[in-house]
Amino acid sequence: MKMLLDGQWVDRDKKIEVTDPFDNSVIDTVPAGSKKDVESALSAAVRGFEITKRMTVYQRAQILFKTASIISDNLEDFATIIAREGSKTIREARKEASRCVNTITASAEEAKRILGETIPFDSFPGGEQRRGYYYRFPIGVILAITPFNDPLNLVAHKLGPAVAAGNAVILKPATVTPLSAIKLVEAMVQAGLPPQAVQVITGYGHEIGDALVSDERVRMISFTGGVEAGKRIAKLAGIKKIGMELGSNSPVIVWKDADIELAVESCVSGAFWAAGQNCIGVQRLLVHRDIYDEFRRKFVERTKKYKIGDKMKDETDMGPMITENEAKRVEKWVNDARKKGAAVLTGGGREGAVFEPTVLENVPRNVTIHCEEVFGPTVNLYPVDDLDEAIKEANSLPYGLLAAIFTSNIDVAFKASYELDCGGVMINDSTDYRLDSMPFGGVKYSGLGREGLKFSLQEMTEPKVVCFYLPKM
Ligand code: NAP
C-alpha cells in the first residue's frame, strides 16, 4: 500500500514489510517515509486546512456518514486486514471493524453539535452596549499518532473527530499495523474527503517522529501509545495542544458479594482480549478473601479452556502477540516474578510469538509484572480483606485509565467509584469495557485529555469570541 501525500498516493524505494505475526508471512509493504516526506506532509496539510476550514458542517458530516457506510459494506475485508497484520483473532477483528463504523458515525453526528453560547457582556461594568457570543472553530493541522493494538478503531477515534471539526490531519500509523489505517483513509477519500485534507505518512516513529512532533505548523498532537514515546513527544512538542492516551495496569476488585460467574467470565475475556495487548486489559485482580479460593479455581479453569491458535479461525479465542520479541519480554517478566516468589497457576509457556494465557498469584509488590503495564496475556491475583485496603492497592501505582468492581452492594459500588483514582470505573464489568462515545482517558501516567467523539471534538476545536459594541443602542 502507499502513503497519501499532497493528494497523491505515493511509494518509495525504501519499503517496510508488514508481516503476519502468527507465521511471519509478508502481507504487503508500505513506503518508509523520510524527513523529506515529513516536509511534504506538513506543507500539504497547511494547504489542506485552507480547504477543510471552509467546508460546511453538512459536507463534513455527509463525508463521514458515507465513510461509515463504505466500511460497513466492506466489514469482512477490514476485519481480515486487522486480523492478519496484528494480533487479533478474526472474531476480535470483526468487533473492531463494527466499532469503527460506530466511531465514524458518531463523529458525523457530533459534527452537528459543535455549539457555542451567547455571552452576557453587560454582567459587569464596562460591558454596556455590548452583545456577543462564542463559537468553536477548528484548530488547524492535527498530527495523529496511533498504536498497533486497535489498528483501525483507534485511528478512527482521531480522524473521525478531526474531520468532523474541520481540521486537516496528518496520520502516522503504527509501523507494524499500517494497512487497516490506510484502508480507512482510502474510504474517507472515496467518500468525498478532499485528499489534501488528510496526509498519511508511514515510517518508523524513531526516524520521522521528532520532525513531525516538533514542527510549529502542527497545532495539536493526538497521541495514543506507550508512556516512553509519550514522554519524548511531550518534551519535543513545544507550544501546541497535546492529547495523550497512554497505558495502564488496570485493577479490578471482586467483592465478597459479587456474582462470581459473571466476574470470572468478564475478567478472563478482559485479561486475554487481543492477547492482553489492550490499554484497559485486566492486569490486577483484587479478590475478597472470603471468595478468593472459589474465584481462583473458576478463573483458572476458564483460562485453561481459552483456545489459542490460528487467528483466522472462528473458534480461536486468542492469537499471538504482536512480535516474538514482545512475547519474550512477557516471558522474562513472568520468570522474574516466579524467581522472586510468584506462583504460576496456569500458562507461562511461549512458542514463537504466542504466549499462553497466564495466571499468577503471590506476586511480590516490587516485580515488574506488578508495577508496570504488562501489555500481554497475564493477570495477577491478590486476596484482599477490606475495601479501603483494596482501593489503596488499586490506586498504588502511577497509572489510572479504568478501574472496575464487581459487587451487588450499592454502597460499596459508590464508595469505589468515588475513591478509585482513574478516568472511569466500571461496576459489574471488567475494565475492558468501552463505549466509543463515552469520555475516555486516564489520570497520572495514563494520559492527558479525553477521547470519545464529543470530547475529542472539544479538544480539537477552540472557542472564538465575537463581541459587538453597539454605541447607538
Ligand atoms: P508505542 O511504541 O508507544 O507506539 C505508538 C505510536 O507512536 C506508533 O505509531 C509509533 O511508531 C509512534 N512512535 C514511537 N516513537 C515515537 C516518537 N519518538 N515520535 C513520534 N512517534 C513515535 O506504542 P505501541 O506499542 O504501538 O502500543 C502500545 C501502547 O499503547 C501501550 O502502552 C498501550 O497501553 C497504549 N495504548 C493506549 C490506549 C489508550 O487509549 N489509552 C489505547 C491503545 C494503546 P512506530 O510504530 O513506528 O514505532
Short mmCIF file of C-alpha atoms and ligand atoms in Angstrom, two decimals:
data_model
loop_
_atom_site.label_atom_id
_atom_site.label_comp_id
_atom_site.label_asym_id
_atom_site.label_seq_id
_atom_site.Cartn_x
_atom_site.Cartn_y
_atom_site.Cartn_z
CA MET A 1 0.00 0.00 0.00
CA LYS A 2 1.06 3.63 -0.44
CA MET A 3 1.25 6.85 1.55
CA LEU A 4 -1.08 9.75 0.82
CA LEU A 5 0.89 12.97 0.45
CA ASP A 6 -0.48 16.17 -1.02
CA GLY A 7 -3.38 14.40 -2.69
CA GLN A 8 -1.24 11.67 -4.31
CA TRP A 9 -0.80 8.03 -3.33
CA VAL A 10 2.99 7.66 -3.38
CA ASP A 11 5.51 4.85 -2.96
CA ARG A 12 9.23 4.94 -2.12
CA ASP A 13 12.16 2.66 -2.97
CA LYS A 14 12.81 2.05 0.72
CA LYS A 15 9.97 -0.15 1.96
CA ILE A 16 8.79 -1.69 5.21
CA GLU A 17 7.40 -5.23 5.15
CA VAL A 18 4.13 -5.77 7.02
CA THR A 19 4.04 -9.33 8.33
CA ASP A 20 1.52 -11.63 9.99
CA PRO A 21 2.92 -12.29 13.49
CA PHE A 22 1.42 -15.78 13.53
CA ASP A 23 3.62 -17.19 10.73
CA ASN A 24 5.81 -14.21 9.74
CA SER A 25 4.44 -14.27 6.19
CA VAL A 26 4.68 -10.94 4.36
CA ILE A 27 1.22 -9.45 3.74
CA ASP A 28 2.23 -6.24 1.98
CA THR A 29 4.75 -3.40 2.08
CA VAL A 30 4.46 0.31 2.85
CA PRO A 31 6.96 3.03 2.00
CA ALA A 32 9.46 4.03 4.68
CA GLY A 33 8.74 7.77 4.85
CA SER A 34 11.70 10.14 5.12
CA LYS A 35 12.22 13.62 6.56
CA LYS A 36 11.54 14.96 3.03
CA ASP A 37 8.16 13.23 3.13
CA VAL A 38 7.52 14.81 6.53
CA GLU A 39 8.03 18.23 4.94
CA SER A 40 5.63 17.33 2.08
CA ALA A 41 3.01 16.16 4.59
CA LEU A 42 3.33 19.32 6.69
CA SER A 43 3.20 21.82 3.84
CA ALA A 44 0.31 19.96 2.17
CA ALA A 45 -1.60 19.81 5.47
CA VAL A 46 -1.33 23.61 5.87
CA ARG A 47 -2.87 23.96 2.39
CA GLY A 48 -5.39 21.22 3.26
CA PHE A 49 -6.62 23.27 6.22
CA GLU A 50 -7.43 26.16 3.86
CA ILE A 51 -9.92 23.73 2.26
CA THR A 52 -11.28 21.99 5.36
CA LYS A 53 -11.93 25.15 7.37
CA ARG A 54 -14.24 26.36 4.59
CA MET A 55 -16.24 23.12 4.35
CA THR A 56 -19.71 23.26 5.88
CA VAL A 57 -20.75 21.05 8.78
CA TYR A 58 -23.18 19.36 6.40
CA GLN A 59 -20.39 18.49 3.94
CA ARG A 60 -18.14 17.14 6.71
CA ALA A 61 -20.93 15.09 8.26
CA GLN A 62 -22.03 13.66 4.89
CA ILE A 63 -18.45 12.53 4.13
CA LEU A 64 -18.26 10.79 7.50
CA PHE A 65 -21.67 9.12 7.13
CA LYS A 66 -20.59 7.87 3.70
CA THR A 67 -17.24 6.65 5.09
CA ALA A 68 -19.10 4.66 7.75
CA SER A 69 -21.29 3.13 5.09
CA ILE A 70 -18.26 2.12 2.95
CA ILE A 71 -16.66 0.43 5.97
CA SER A 72 -19.94 -1.27 6.82
CA ASP A 73 -20.27 -2.59 3.25
CA ASN A 74 -16.70 -3.98 3.41
CA LEU A 75 -16.67 -5.12 7.02
CA GLU A 76 -15.15 -8.54 6.35
CA ASP A 77 -12.28 -7.02 4.31
CA PHE A 78 -11.49 -4.60 7.12
CA ALA A 79 -11.69 -7.40 9.70
CA THR A 80 -9.39 -9.65 7.65
CA ILE A 81 -6.72 -6.94 7.38
CA ILE A 82 -6.92 -6.19 11.12
CA ALA A 83 -6.59 -9.89 11.94
CA ARG A 84 -3.74 -10.51 9.53
CA GLU A 85 -1.50 -7.53 10.26
CA GLY A 86 -1.95 -7.61 14.03
CA SER A 87 -2.62 -9.92 16.94
CA LYS A 88 -6.39 -10.10 16.89
CA THR A 89 -8.41 -13.16 16.03
CA ILE A 90 -10.96 -12.78 13.25
CA ARG A 91 -13.78 -12.58 15.84
CA GLU A 92 -11.98 -9.81 17.72
CA ALA A 93 -11.21 -8.06 14.42
CA ARG A 94 -14.86 -8.14 13.30
CA LYS A 95 -15.83 -6.46 16.55
CA GLU A 96 -13.23 -3.74 15.99
CA ALA A 97 -14.41 -3.12 12.41
CA SER A 98 -18.03 -2.78 13.60
CA ARG A 99 -16.96 -0.40 16.34
CA CYS A 100 -15.15 1.68 13.74
CA VAL A 101 -18.45 2.13 11.87
CA ASN A 102 -19.96 3.46 15.13
CA THR A 103 -16.97 5.73 15.80
CA ILE A 104 -17.17 7.35 12.37
CA THR A 105 -20.98 7.60 12.51
CA ALA A 106 -20.85 9.24 15.94
CA SER A 107 -18.19 11.67 14.65
CA ALA A 108 -20.61 12.71 11.89
CA GLU A 109 -23.43 13.16 14.41
CA GLU A 110 -21.24 15.19 16.77
CA ALA A 111 -20.16 17.48 13.89
CA LYS A 112 -23.72 18.85 14.06
CA ARG A 113 -23.43 19.57 17.78
CA ILE A 114 -20.38 21.84 17.83
CA LEU A 115 -22.13 24.60 19.72
CA GLY A 116 -21.31 27.99 21.16
CA GLU A 117 -23.14 30.31 23.60
CA THR A 118 -24.17 33.91 23.90
CA ILE A 119 -22.17 35.88 26.45
CA PRO A 120 -23.85 38.34 28.86
CA PHE A 121 -21.27 41.09 28.34
CA ASP A 122 -23.35 43.53 30.39
CA SER A 123 -22.98 41.44 33.54
CA PHE A 124 -20.06 43.64 34.68
CA PRO A 125 -19.46 47.37 34.39
CA GLY A 126 -17.59 48.04 31.15
CA GLY A 127 -19.74 45.60 29.18
CA GLU A 128 -22.60 48.03 28.49
CA GLN A 129 -23.91 48.17 24.92
CA ARG A 130 -22.03 45.04 24.02
CA ARG A 131 -23.55 41.88 22.66
CA GLY A 132 -21.64 38.78 21.76
CA TYR A 133 -21.17 35.10 21.61
CA TYR A 134 -18.53 32.46 21.08
CA TYR A 135 -18.45 29.63 18.63
CA ARG A 136 -15.91 26.81 18.26
CA PHE A 137 -13.59 26.72 15.30
CA PRO A 138 -11.10 24.10 14.09
CA ILE A 139 -7.56 24.45 15.33
CA GLY A 140 -5.61 23.65 12.15
CA VAL A 141 -3.22 20.79 11.45
CA ILE A 142 -3.60 17.82 13.79
CA LEU A 143 -0.92 15.14 13.98
CA ALA A 144 -2.45 11.74 14.82
CA ILE A 145 -0.02 9.05 16.02
CA THR A 146 -1.54 5.63 16.65
CA PRO A 147 -0.54 2.27 18.19
CA PHE A 148 -0.75 -1.28 16.86
CA ASN A 149 -3.30 -2.89 19.16
CA ASP A 150 -6.54 -1.42 17.70
CA PRO A 151 -5.10 -0.53 14.31
CA LEU A 152 -8.40 0.64 12.79
CA ASN A 153 -10.69 1.94 15.53
CA LEU A 154 -8.07 3.99 17.36
CA VAL A 155 -7.25 5.68 14.05
CA ALA A 156 -10.98 6.35 13.56
CA HIS A 157 -11.04 7.95 17.04
CA LYS A 158 -8.64 10.60 15.74
CA LEU A 159 -9.55 11.01 12.06
CA GLY A 160 -13.34 11.00 12.67
CA PRO A 161 -13.43 13.96 15.08
CA ALA A 162 -10.57 15.79 13.28
CA VAL A 163 -12.60 15.77 10.05
CA ALA A 164 -15.87 16.48 11.89
CA ALA A 165 -14.31 19.60 13.39
CA GLY A 166 -12.93 20.89 10.07
CA ASN A 167 -9.24 20.29 10.75
CA ALA A 168 -6.57 18.95 8.41
CA VAL A 169 -4.90 15.83 9.73
CA ILE A 170 -1.58 14.02 9.29
CA LEU A 171 -1.74 10.36 10.29
CA LYS A 172 1.32 8.35 11.31
CA PRO A 173 0.06 4.82 11.96
CA ALA A 174 1.99 2.15 13.89
CA THR A 175 4.69 0.70 11.65
CA VAL A 176 3.70 -2.92 12.32
CA THR A 177 -0.01 -2.35 11.51
CA PRO A 178 -0.41 0.41 8.92
CA LEU A 179 -2.72 -1.39 6.45
CA SER A 180 -6.15 -1.06 8.06
CA ALA A 181 -5.37 2.61 8.81
CA ILE A 182 -4.57 3.27 5.14
CA LYS A 183 -7.73 1.44 4.11
CA LEU A 184 -9.76 3.76 6.38
CA VAL A 185 -8.21 6.81 4.70
CA GLU A 186 -9.00 5.31 1.28
CA ALA A 187 -12.63 5.00 2.38
CA MET A 188 -12.66 8.65 3.52
CA VAL A 189 -11.27 9.84 0.18
CA GLN A 190 -13.76 7.62 -1.67
CA ALA A 191 -16.50 9.20 0.44
CA GLY A 192 -15.52 12.65 -0.83
CA LEU A 193 -12.92 13.95 1.65
CA PRO A 194 -10.60 16.22 -0.34
CA PRO A 195 -7.36 14.21 -0.44
CA GLN A 196 -5.39 17.30 0.67
CA ALA A 197 -7.35 17.25 3.93
CA VAL A 198 -5.58 14.14 5.13
CA GLN A 199 -1.96 13.01 4.81
CA VAL A 200 -0.79 9.52 5.69
CA ILE A 201 2.89 9.11 6.33
CA THR A 202 4.20 5.61 7.02
CA GLY A 203 7.61 5.12 8.57
CA TYR A 204 9.38 4.50 11.85
CA GLY A 205 8.48 6.77 14.74
CA HIS A 206 12.10 6.96 15.82
CA GLU A 207 13.11 8.21 12.33
CA ILE A 208 10.36 10.65 11.36
CA GLY A 209 8.64 11.27 14.73
CA ASP A 210 10.76 14.15 16.02
CA ALA A 211 10.42 16.17 12.80
CA LEU A 212 6.63 15.79 12.84
CA VAL A 213 6.13 16.36 16.54
CA SER A 214 8.34 19.43 16.91
CA ASP A 215 7.07 21.32 13.85
CA GLU A 216 5.23 24.54 14.66
CA ARG A 217 2.75 24.06 11.81
CA VAL A 218 1.20 21.20 13.81
CA ARG A 219 -1.30 22.79 16.23
CA MET A 220 -2.28 19.62 18.10
CA ILE A 221 -0.77 16.19 18.62
CA SER A 222 -3.26 13.43 19.32
CA PHE A 223 -1.13 10.50 20.51
CA THR A 224 -2.10 7.01 21.60
CA GLY A 225 0.72 4.73 22.62
CA GLY A 226 3.20 3.90 25.35
CA VAL A 227 4.46 6.17 28.15
CA GLU A 228 8.06 6.28 26.86
CA ALA A 229 7.10 7.58 23.40
CA GLY A 230 4.55 9.87 25.08
CA LYS A 231 7.22 11.45 27.29
CA ARG A 232 9.50 12.11 24.33
CA ILE A 233 6.67 13.62 22.30
CA ALA A 234 5.60 15.87 25.19
CA LYS A 235 9.20 17.07 25.59
CA LEU A 236 9.63 17.96 21.91
CA ALA A 237 6.15 19.31 21.19
CA GLY A 238 6.69 22.94 22.17
CA ILE A 239 3.66 25.20 22.32
CA LYS A 240 0.80 23.16 20.91
CA LYS A 241 -2.10 21.16 22.27
CA ILE A 242 -1.36 17.57 23.29
CA GLY A 243 -3.81 14.72 23.79
CA MET A 244 -2.23 11.60 25.28
CA GLU A 245 -3.90 8.19 25.59
CA LEU A 246 -1.27 6.06 27.31
CA GLY A 247 -1.01 2.74 29.13
CA SER A 248 -2.24 1.31 32.41
CA ASN A 249 -2.18 -1.82 34.56
CA SER A 250 -5.84 -1.91 35.32
CA PRO A 251 -7.13 -3.07 38.72
CA VAL A 252 -10.41 -4.95 39.17
CA ILE A 253 -11.87 -5.53 42.66
CA VAL A 254 -14.06 -8.61 43.09
CA TRP A 255 -16.05 -8.03 46.28
CA LYS A 256 -17.38 -10.83 48.54
CA ASP A 257 -20.99 -10.29 47.35
CA ALA A 258 -20.09 -10.36 43.64
CA ASP A 259 -21.71 -12.60 41.04
CA ILE A 260 -18.65 -14.87 40.74
CA GLU A 261 -19.63 -16.48 37.42
CA LEU A 262 -20.10 -13.05 35.84
CA ALA A 263 -16.82 -11.75 37.28
CA VAL A 264 -14.88 -14.80 36.05
CA GLU A 265 -16.29 -14.68 32.53
CA SER A 266 -15.83 -10.95 32.21
CA CYS A 267 -12.31 -10.84 33.69
CA VAL A 268 -10.98 -13.80 31.65
CA SER A 269 -12.06 -12.04 28.48
CA GLY A 270 -10.78 -8.71 29.87
CA ALA A 271 -7.36 -10.17 30.64
CA PHE A 272 -6.77 -12.08 27.41
CA TRP A 273 -8.60 -10.00 24.73
CA ALA A 274 -6.17 -9.25 21.90
CA ALA A 275 -3.61 -11.43 23.72
CA GLY A 276 -3.67 -8.94 26.60
CA GLN A 277 -2.43 -6.12 24.36
CA ASN A 278 -5.13 -3.77 25.43
CA CYS A 279 -4.73 -0.50 27.33
CA ILE A 280 -7.74 -1.39 29.51
CA GLY A 281 -6.87 -5.09 29.82
CA VAL A 282 -7.32 -6.60 33.31
CA GLN A 283 -3.91 -6.91 34.97
CA ARG A 284 -4.51 -6.87 38.74
CA LEU A 285 -7.41 -8.79 40.26
CA LEU A 286 -8.04 -7.86 43.91
CA VAL A 287 -10.37 -10.56 45.23
CA HIS A 288 -12.08 -10.59 48.66
CA ARG A 289 -10.54 -13.34 50.80
CA ASP A 290 -13.95 -14.92 51.57
CA ILE A 291 -14.40 -15.88 47.90
CA TYR A 292 -10.74 -16.00 46.85
CA ASP A 293 -10.42 -19.81 46.61
CA GLU A 294 -13.64 -20.26 44.66
CA PHE A 295 -12.84 -17.36 42.32
CA ARG A 296 -9.29 -18.59 41.75
CA ARG A 297 -10.44 -22.14 40.94
CA LYS A 298 -13.09 -20.99 38.48
CA PHE A 299 -10.82 -18.35 36.91
CA VAL A 300 -8.03 -20.86 36.30
CA GLU A 301 -10.48 -23.49 34.93
CA ARG A 302 -11.94 -20.94 32.48
CA THR A 303 -8.47 -19.73 31.45
CA LYS A 304 -7.40 -23.30 30.67
CA LYS A 305 -10.32 -23.56 28.22
CA TYR A 306 -9.18 -20.47 26.31
CA LYS A 307 -8.31 -21.66 22.79
CA ILE A 308 -5.04 -20.43 21.32
CA GLY A 309 -4.31 -20.93 17.64
CA ASP A 310 -4.90 -19.77 14.09
CA LYS A 311 -6.25 -16.21 14.25
CA MET A 312 -8.32 -16.67 11.11
CA LYS A 313 -10.44 -19.50 12.55
CA ASP A 314 -13.76 -18.58 14.17
CA GLU A 315 -13.23 -20.92 17.11
CA THR A 316 -9.87 -19.39 18.16
CA ASP A 317 -10.03 -17.22 21.29
CA MET A 318 -6.50 -15.83 21.30
CA GLY A 319 -3.76 -15.28 18.74
CA PRO A 320 -0.06 -14.40 19.00
CA MET A 321 1.46 -11.30 20.49
CA ILE A 322 2.49 -8.64 18.01
CA THR A 323 6.11 -9.89 17.76
CA GLU A 324 8.18 -12.74 19.15
CA ASN A 325 10.30 -10.16 20.99
CA GLU A 326 7.23 -8.90 22.82
CA ALA A 327 6.34 -12.50 23.81
CA LYS A 328 9.93 -12.97 25.04
CA ARG A 329 9.64 -9.80 27.13
CA VAL A 330 6.47 -11.11 28.85
CA GLU A 331 8.16 -14.50 29.40
CA LYS A 332 11.07 -12.71 31.09
CA TRP A 333 8.73 -10.72 33.34
CA VAL A 334 6.84 -13.89 34.35
CA ASN A 335 10.06 -15.82 35.04
CA ASP A 336 11.45 -12.94 37.05
CA ALA A 337 8.27 -12.82 39.20
CA ARG A 338 8.43 -16.63 39.60
CA LYS A 339 12.04 -16.46 40.80
CA LYS A 340 11.05 -13.83 43.36
CA GLY A 341 8.22 -15.94 44.81
CA ALA A 342 5.20 -15.72 42.49
CA ALA A 343 3.27 -18.90 41.66
CA VAL A 344 2.14 -19.61 38.10
CA LEU A 345 -1.35 -21.15 38.40
CA THR A 346 -1.66 -21.82 34.67
CA GLY A 347 0.21 -20.84 31.50
CA GLY A 348 3.70 -19.33 31.47
CA GLY A 349 4.77 -21.07 28.25
CA ARG A 350 5.80 -19.49 24.94
CA GLU A 351 6.06 -20.71 21.37
CA GLY A 352 7.32 -18.07 18.96
CA ALA A 353 5.09 -15.01 19.33
CA VAL A 354 2.38 -16.99 21.16
CA PHE A 355 2.39 -16.61 24.93
CA GLU A 356 -0.05 -18.77 26.88
CA PRO A 357 -2.86 -17.14 28.89
CA THR A 358 -1.20 -16.94 32.29
CA VAL A 359 -2.48 -16.52 35.86
CA LEU A 360 -0.12 -15.60 38.72
CA GLU A 361 -0.53 -15.30 42.47
CA ASN A 362 1.72 -14.34 45.41
CA VAL A 363 3.23 -11.70 43.16
CA PRO A 364 5.73 -9.56 45.14
CA ARG A 365 4.94 -5.83 45.01
CA ASN A 366 8.39 -4.91 43.67
CA VAL A 367 8.47 -7.01 40.48
CA THR A 368 7.96 -5.50 37.03
CA ILE A 369 4.83 -7.53 36.28
CA HIS A 370 3.16 -5.92 39.30
CA CYS A 371 4.41 -2.36 38.84
CA GLU A 372 4.39 -1.85 35.07
CA GLU A 373 1.91 -2.32 32.25
CA VAL A 374 2.41 -5.92 31.07
CA PHE A 375 0.60 -5.49 27.71
CA GLY A 376 0.46 -9.27 27.35
CA PRO A 377 -1.79 -12.19 28.32
CA THR A 378 -1.02 -12.40 32.03
CA VAL A 379 -3.04 -11.50 35.11
CA ASN A 380 -2.16 -11.32 38.82
CA LEU A 381 -4.48 -12.42 41.65
CA TYR A 382 -4.29 -10.81 45.11
CA PRO A 383 -6.50 -11.60 48.13
CA VAL A 384 -7.84 -8.52 49.98
CA ASP A 385 -9.65 -8.20 53.29
CA ASP A 386 -11.30 -4.81 53.30
CA LEU A 387 -12.45 -2.20 50.84
CA ASP A 388 -10.11 0.58 51.94
CA GLU A 389 -7.19 -1.81 51.51
CA ALA A 390 -8.41 -2.86 48.04
CA ILE A 391 -8.85 0.75 46.91
CA LYS A 392 -5.46 1.74 48.33
CA GLU A 393 -3.84 -1.17 46.48
CA ALA A 394 -5.68 -0.31 43.25
CA ASN A 395 -4.50 3.33 43.50
CA SER A 396 -0.94 2.48 44.49
CA LEU A 397 0.65 2.65 41.02
CA PRO A 398 1.31 5.61 38.75
CA TYR A 399 -1.39 4.65 36.20
CA GLY A 400 -5.13 5.30 36.19
CA LEU A 401 -7.06 4.62 32.99
CA LEU A 402 -10.06 2.50 34.02
CA ALA A 403 -10.76 0.52 37.20
CA ALA A 404 -13.62 -1.86 37.96
CA ILE A 405 -15.50 -3.51 40.80
CA PHE A 406 -17.86 -6.49 40.92
CA THR A 407 -20.34 -6.16 43.78
CA SER A 408 -24.07 -6.34 44.49
CA ASN A 409 -23.83 -3.71 47.24
CA ILE A 410 -24.67 -0.20 46.05
CA ASP A 411 -22.76 1.44 48.91
CA VAL A 412 -19.62 -0.49 48.02
CA ALA A 413 -20.04 0.44 44.35
CA PHE A 414 -20.47 4.14 45.16
CA LYS A 415 -17.51 4.25 47.52
CA ALA A 416 -15.28 2.55 44.96
CA SER A 417 -16.44 4.79 42.13
CA TYR A 418 -15.59 7.91 44.17
CA GLU A 419 -12.29 6.72 45.56
CA LEU A 420 -10.66 4.83 42.68
CA ASP A 421 -8.17 7.21 41.11
CA CYS A 422 -8.68 6.83 37.36
CA GLY A 423 -10.57 8.04 34.28
CA GLY A 424 -13.55 5.70 34.71
CA VAL A 425 -14.97 3.00 36.98
CA MET A 426 -16.94 0.04 35.63
CA ILE A 427 -19.40 -1.61 38.01
CA ASN A 428 -20.04 -5.30 37.28
CA ASP A 429 -17.99 -5.20 34.08
CA SER A 430 -14.25 -5.67 33.86
CA THR A 431 -12.04 -2.70 32.94
CA ASP A 432 -12.19 -3.94 29.36
CA TYR A 433 -15.41 -2.09 28.65
CA ARG A 434 -15.51 0.97 26.45
CA LEU A 435 -18.37 2.55 24.60
CA ASP A 436 -16.83 4.61 21.82
CA SER A 437 -18.84 7.72 22.67
CA MET A 438 -18.06 7.79 26.40
CA PRO A 439 -15.34 10.15 27.68
CA PHE A 440 -12.21 8.02 27.64
CA GLY A 441 -8.80 8.78 29.06
CA GLY A 442 -6.66 8.50 32.13
CA VAL A 443 -5.10 10.23 35.09
CA LYS A 444 -1.46 10.08 36.23
CA TYR A 445 0.77 8.40 33.58
CA SER A 446 -2.28 7.03 31.75
CA GLY A 447 -2.78 10.23 29.84
CA LEU A 448 -3.88 13.78 29.28
CA GLY A 449 -7.28 14.87 27.95
CA ARG A 450 -10.19 12.72 26.85
CA GLU A 451 -11.26 10.96 23.68
CA GLY A 452 -14.81 9.77 22.85
CA LEU A 453 -16.26 11.70 19.95
CA LYS A 454 -18.00 14.60 21.71
CA PHE A 455 -14.96 15.01 23.98
CA SER A 456 -12.44 14.73 21.12
CA LEU A 457 -14.35 17.43 19.29
CA GLN A 458 -13.95 19.74 22.28
CA GLU A 459 -10.19 19.03 22.29
CA MET A 460 -9.92 19.51 18.52
CA THR A 461 -11.72 22.87 18.39
CA GLU A 462 -11.13 26.20 20.13
CA PRO A 463 -13.58 28.87 21.22
CA LYS A 464 -13.53 32.19 19.37
CA VAL A 465 -15.34 35.13 20.93
CA VAL A 466 -17.23 37.69 18.86
CA CYS A 467 -18.23 40.93 20.57
CA PHE A 468 -20.32 43.73 19.00
CA TYR A 469 -20.03 47.21 20.51
CA LEU A 470 -23.29 48.98 19.75
CA PRO A 471 -22.87 52.63 20.91
CA LYS A 472 -26.21 53.72 19.46
CA MET A 473 -28.16 51.11 21.40
P1 NAP B 1 4.34 2.88 21.02
O1 NAP B 1 5.53 2.04 20.81
O2 NAP B 1 4.41 4.00 22.00
O3 NAP B 1 3.94 3.43 19.56
C1 NAP B 1 2.77 4.17 19.35
C2 NAP B 1 2.97 5.05 18.13
O4 NAP B 1 3.96 6.04 18.43
C3 NAP B 1 3.47 4.30 16.89
O5 NAP B 1 2.90 4.85 15.74
C4 NAP B 1 4.96 4.59 16.94
O6 NAP B 1 5.60 4.47 15.70
C5 NAP B 1 4.94 6.02 17.40
N1 NAP B 1 6.20 6.49 17.95
C6 NAP B 1 7.13 5.80 18.64
N2 NAP B 1 8.14 6.61 18.99
C7 NAP B 1 7.85 7.84 18.51
C8 NAP B 1 8.50 9.11 18.53
N3 NAP B 1 9.68 9.30 19.13
N4 NAP B 1 7.89 10.16 17.93
C9 NAP B 1 6.71 10.01 17.33
N5 NAP B 1 6.04 8.83 17.25
C10 NAP B 1 6.60 7.77 17.86
O7 NAP B 1 3.07 2.01 21.44
P2 NAP B 1 2.56 0.61 20.84
O8 NAP B 1 3.49 -0.47 21.27
O9 NAP B 1 2.22 0.76 19.40
O10 NAP B 1 1.17 0.49 21.63
C11 NAP B 1 1.08 0.02 22.93
C12 NAP B 1 0.88 1.13 23.93
O11 NAP B 1 -0.21 1.97 23.58
C13 NAP B 1 0.54 0.57 25.29
O12 NAP B 1 1.26 1.25 26.29
C14 NAP B 1 -0.95 0.83 25.42
O13 NAP B 1 -1.44 0.90 26.73
C15 NAP B 1 -1.07 2.13 24.70
N6 NAP B 1 -2.47 2.33 24.29
C16 NAP B 1 -3.23 3.24 24.95
C17 NAP B 1 -4.57 3.41 24.60
C18 NAP B 1 -5.44 4.42 25.27
O14 NAP B 1 -6.46 4.77 24.71
N7 NAP B 1 -5.10 4.89 26.46
C19 NAP B 1 -5.12 2.61 23.60
C20 NAP B 1 -4.30 1.67 22.97
C21 NAP B 1 -2.97 1.54 23.31
P3 NAP B 1 6.35 3.10 15.29
O15 NAP B 1 5.28 2.09 15.20
O16 NAP B 1 6.98 3.45 14.00
O17 NAP B 1 7.33 2.82 16.38
#
